[in-house]
Short mmCIF file of N, CA and C in Angstrom, two decimals:
data_model
loop_
_atom_site.label_atom_id
_atom_site.label_comp_id
_atom_site.label_asym_id
_atom_site.label_seq_id
_atom_site.Cartn_x
_atom_site.Cartn_y
_atom_site.Cartn_z
N MET X 308 96.75 76.52 90.11
CA MET X 308 95.79 77.42 90.20
C MET X 308 95.55 77.55 91.89
N HIS X 309 95.14 78.65 92.31
CA HIS X 309 94.88 78.86 93.76
C HIS X 309 93.49 78.48 94.29
N ASP X 310 93.19 77.92 95.40
CA ASP X 310 92.00 77.88 95.89
C ASP X 310 91.38 79.32 96.27
N ASN X 311 90.14 79.50 96.03
CA ASN X 311 89.48 80.90 96.14
C ASN X 311 89.42 81.09 97.57
N SER X 312 89.37 80.11 98.44
CA SER X 312 89.35 80.28 99.83
C SER X 312 89.48 78.94 100.76
N LEU X 313 89.66 79.05 101.81
CA LEU X 313 89.75 77.80 102.79
C LEU X 313 88.94 78.19 104.01
N GLN X 314 88.02 77.13 104.31
CA GLN X 314 87.28 77.42 105.57
C GLN X 314 88.31 77.26 106.67
N GLN X 315 87.79 77.77 107.82
CA GLN X 315 88.58 77.85 109.09
C GLN X 315 89.10 76.35 109.30
N ASP X 316 88.27 75.54 108.87
CA ASP X 316 88.71 73.79 109.50
C ASP X 316 89.81 73.44 108.41
N GLY X 317 90.09 74.23 107.38
CA GLY X 317 91.08 73.92 106.52
C GLY X 317 90.51 73.21 105.22
N ARG X 318 89.28 72.86 105.07
CA ARG X 318 88.37 72.36 104.01
C ARG X 318 88.34 73.40 102.93
N SER X 319 88.63 73.11 101.62
CA SER X 319 88.68 73.99 100.49
C SER X 319 87.17 74.63 100.35
N HIS X 320 86.83 75.80 100.19
CA HIS X 320 85.49 76.42 99.94
C HIS X 320 85.57 76.91 98.49
N ARG X 321 84.92 76.38 97.59
CA ARG X 321 84.75 76.69 96.18
C ARG X 321 83.82 77.90 96.14
N PRO X 322 84.06 78.70 95.22
CA PRO X 322 83.08 79.76 94.90
C PRO X 322 81.92 79.13 94.24
N THR X 323 80.83 80.05 94.16
CA THR X 323 79.58 79.66 93.50
C THR X 323 79.49 80.25 92.29
N LEU X 324 79.26 79.60 91.05
CA LEU X 324 78.97 80.23 89.66
C LEU X 324 77.48 80.66 89.56
N LEU X 325 77.55 82.01 89.26
CA LEU X 325 76.20 82.54 88.92
C LEU X 325 76.15 83.40 87.73
N GLN X 326 75.43 82.86 86.74
CA GLN X 326 75.32 83.54 85.43
C GLN X 326 76.46 83.86 84.66
N GLY X 327 77.55 82.67 84.85
CA GLY X 327 78.75 82.55 84.31
C GLY X 327 79.98 83.43 85.04
N GLU X 328 79.58 84.14 86.43
CA GLU X 328 80.57 84.68 87.05
C GLU X 328 80.81 84.05 88.27
N ILE X 329 81.91 83.96 88.91
CA ILE X 329 82.31 83.59 90.16
C ILE X 329 81.87 84.31 91.26
N ILE X 330 81.24 83.90 92.18
CA ILE X 330 80.68 84.91 93.42
C ILE X 330 81.40 84.26 94.67
N MET X 331 82.15 84.98 95.27
CA MET X 331 82.88 84.64 96.46
C MET X 331 82.00 84.91 98.02
N ASN X 332 82.08 84.13 98.91
CA ASN X 332 81.47 84.64 100.07
C ASN X 332 82.44 85.20 100.96
N LEU X 333 82.58 86.61 100.66
CA LEU X 333 83.66 87.38 101.35
C LEU X 333 83.38 87.55 102.80
N LEU X 334 81.98 87.61 103.20
CA LEU X 334 81.66 87.77 104.54
C LEU X 334 82.36 86.88 105.74
N GLN X 335 82.80 85.94 105.10
CA GLN X 335 83.42 84.79 105.83
C GLN X 335 84.75 85.36 106.54
N TYR X 336 85.29 86.25 105.68
CA TYR X 336 86.78 86.61 106.05
C TYR X 336 86.65 87.91 106.91
N ASN X 337 85.43 88.40 107.22
CA ASN X 337 85.24 89.53 108.03
C ASN X 337 86.11 89.30 109.43
N ASN X 338 86.73 90.28 109.71
CA ASN X 338 87.84 90.20 111.06
C ASN X 338 88.62 89.00 111.26
N GLN X 339 89.02 88.54 110.17
CA GLN X 339 89.92 87.45 110.10
C GLN X 339 91.39 87.78 109.56
N ARG X 340 92.43 87.21 110.05
CA ARG X 340 93.68 87.48 109.32
C ARG X 340 93.65 86.69 108.18
N ILE X 341 94.19 87.29 107.08
CA ILE X 341 93.77 86.54 105.66
C ILE X 341 95.33 86.70 104.77
N LEU X 342 95.38 85.85 103.82
CA LEU X 342 96.44 86.02 102.65
C LEU X 342 95.71 86.12 101.60
N LEU X 343 95.64 87.28 100.83
CA LEU X 343 94.98 87.60 99.90
C LEU X 343 95.97 87.65 98.50
N VAL X 344 95.34 87.14 97.38
CA VAL X 344 96.43 87.18 96.15
C VAL X 344 95.36 88.11 95.12
N ASP X 345 95.97 89.15 94.59
CA ASP X 345 95.01 89.97 93.66
C ASP X 345 95.17 89.41 92.28
N ILE X 346 94.37 89.89 91.37
CA ILE X 346 94.38 89.46 89.99
C ILE X 346 95.77 89.93 89.29
N ASP X 347 96.58 90.63 89.76
CA ASP X 347 97.90 90.95 89.25
C ASP X 347 98.92 89.79 89.80
N GLY X 348 98.38 88.92 90.74
CA GLY X 348 99.52 88.14 91.35
C GLY X 348 100.21 88.39 92.52
N LYS X 349 99.86 89.54 92.98
CA LYS X 349 100.59 90.20 94.38
C LYS X 349 99.86 89.63 95.48
N SER X 350 100.56 89.43 96.60
CA SER X 350 100.05 88.82 97.83
C SER X 350 100.01 89.90 98.76
N TRP X 351 98.98 89.91 99.56
CA TRP X 351 98.63 90.72 100.59
C TRP X 351 98.25 90.06 101.80
N SER X 352 98.74 90.45 102.96
CA SER X 352 98.49 89.78 104.30
C SER X 352 98.19 90.82 105.31
N GLY X 353 96.88 90.47 106.15
CA GLY X 353 96.56 91.45 107.04
C GLY X 353 95.15 90.96 107.43
N MET X 354 94.82 91.94 108.45
CA MET X 354 93.13 91.68 108.91
C MET X 354 92.28 92.34 107.93
N ALA X 355 91.14 91.39 107.62
CA ALA X 355 90.28 91.89 106.60
C ALA X 355 89.04 92.06 107.25
N TYR X 356 88.28 93.21 106.59
CA TYR X 356 86.97 93.72 106.88
C TYR X 356 86.20 93.67 105.77
N TYR X 357 85.03 93.01 105.94
CA TYR X 357 84.10 92.93 104.84
C TYR X 357 83.21 94.01 104.50
N CYS X 358 83.07 94.49 103.39
CA CYS X 358 82.39 95.81 102.82
C CYS X 358 81.36 95.34 101.94
N ASP X 359 80.13 95.44 102.40
CA ASP X 359 78.73 95.04 101.63
C ASP X 359 78.78 96.07 100.46
N ALA X 360 78.24 95.61 99.21
CA ALA X 360 78.31 96.43 97.96
C ALA X 360 77.10 97.53 98.35
N ASP X 361 75.92 97.29 98.84
CA ASP X 361 74.91 98.21 99.07
C ASP X 361 75.46 99.43 100.13
N THR X 362 76.16 98.76 101.30
CA THR X 362 76.64 99.69 102.11
C THR X 362 77.80 100.72 101.56
N ASN X 363 78.63 100.11 100.85
CA ASN X 363 79.81 100.51 100.42
C ASN X 363 79.47 101.40 98.84
N GLU X 364 78.24 101.17 98.52
CA GLU X 364 77.62 101.97 97.33
C GLU X 364 78.55 101.67 96.09
N THR X 365 78.81 100.35 95.95
CA THR X 365 79.57 99.82 94.64
C THR X 365 78.69 98.80 94.13
N GLU X 366 79.06 98.11 93.00
CA GLU X 366 78.57 97.19 92.25
C GLU X 366 78.87 95.70 92.96
N GLU X 367 79.84 95.59 93.47
CA GLU X 367 80.52 94.29 94.19
C GLU X 367 80.61 94.52 95.69
N ASP X 368 80.73 93.40 96.42
CA ASP X 368 81.24 93.40 97.80
C ASP X 368 82.61 93.37 97.70
N ALA X 369 83.36 93.82 98.86
CA ALA X 369 84.87 94.27 98.82
C ALA X 369 85.44 93.66 100.14
N LEU X 370 86.61 93.47 100.19
CA LEU X 370 87.41 93.29 101.35
C LEU X 370 88.23 94.41 101.63
N THR X 371 88.29 95.08 102.79
CA THR X 371 89.33 95.99 102.95
C THR X 371 90.33 95.24 103.97
N VAL X 372 91.57 95.43 103.62
CA VAL X 372 92.71 94.53 104.23
C VAL X 372 93.69 95.72 104.98
N LYS X 373 93.80 95.49 106.29
CA LYS X 373 94.92 96.40 107.01
C LYS X 373 96.10 95.79 106.73
N VAL X 374 96.97 96.30 106.05
CA VAL X 374 98.37 96.00 105.59
C VAL X 374 99.33 97.16 106.39
N GLY X 375 100.06 96.81 107.59
CA GLY X 375 100.69 97.68 108.22
C GLY X 375 99.79 98.64 108.70
N SER X 376 100.04 100.05 108.58
CA SER X 376 99.22 101.10 109.00
C SER X 376 98.16 101.48 107.86
N ASP X 377 98.19 100.86 106.68
CA ASP X 377 97.51 101.05 105.50
C ASP X 377 96.16 100.11 105.39
N TYR X 378 95.16 100.78 104.83
CA TYR X 378 94.04 99.97 104.44
C TYR X 378 93.78 99.93 103.09
N ILE X 379 93.66 98.89 102.27
CA ILE X 379 93.57 98.77 101.11
C ILE X 379 92.36 97.92 100.53
N GLU X 380 91.39 98.44 99.87
CA GLU X 380 90.41 97.78 99.44
C GLU X 380 90.51 96.96 98.10
N PHE X 381 89.81 95.82 98.32
CA PHE X 381 89.71 94.91 97.06
C PHE X 381 88.35 94.67 96.75
N LEU X 382 87.83 95.11 95.33
CA LEU X 382 86.70 94.54 95.01
C LEU X 382 86.76 93.09 94.76
N GLU X 383 85.48 92.25 94.86
CA GLU X 383 85.45 91.05 94.49
C GLU X 383 86.14 90.65 93.20
N SER X 384 86.06 91.38 92.34
CA SER X 384 86.56 91.11 90.88
C SER X 384 88.06 91.18 90.99
N ASP X 385 88.60 91.91 91.94
CA ASP X 385 90.02 92.08 91.80
C ASP X 385 90.65 90.92 92.51
N ILE X 386 90.09 89.91 93.25
CA ILE X 386 90.63 88.97 94.09
C ILE X 386 90.79 87.72 93.20
N GLN X 387 92.00 87.33 93.30
CA GLN X 387 92.21 85.83 92.72
C GLN X 387 91.99 84.75 93.47
N SER X 388 92.51 84.87 94.83
CA SER X 388 92.26 84.00 95.83
C SER X 388 92.56 84.60 97.01
N VAL X 389 91.75 83.82 98.25
CA VAL X 389 91.98 84.28 99.57
C VAL X 389 91.82 83.13 100.62
N LYS X 390 92.64 83.07 101.50
CA LYS X 390 92.46 82.18 102.59
C LYS X 390 92.84 82.75 103.83
N ILE X 391 92.15 82.18 105.00
CA ILE X 391 92.43 82.62 106.14
C ILE X 391 93.84 82.16 106.82
N ASN X 392 94.63 82.84 107.37
CA ASN X 392 95.87 82.64 107.77
C ASN X 392 95.79 82.11 109.23
#
């Protein structure tokens, strides 16, 4: 099993449980180079940009990851793990 995130100092950051669902703190990855593993087990590496659910008009927060010249959005529920590279 993968850690859901690592803090910049390398300490493991565990997600919060809220009403039976895991809530990640995606804001900490804004403007950071990350390695993200999606729920299909595929790895993505690049610069991350935080997208607030209210601003993004979605039910969940998201990370948009710049991979090469493409931008790929991952809703919180689509993320298995993420760490800062």
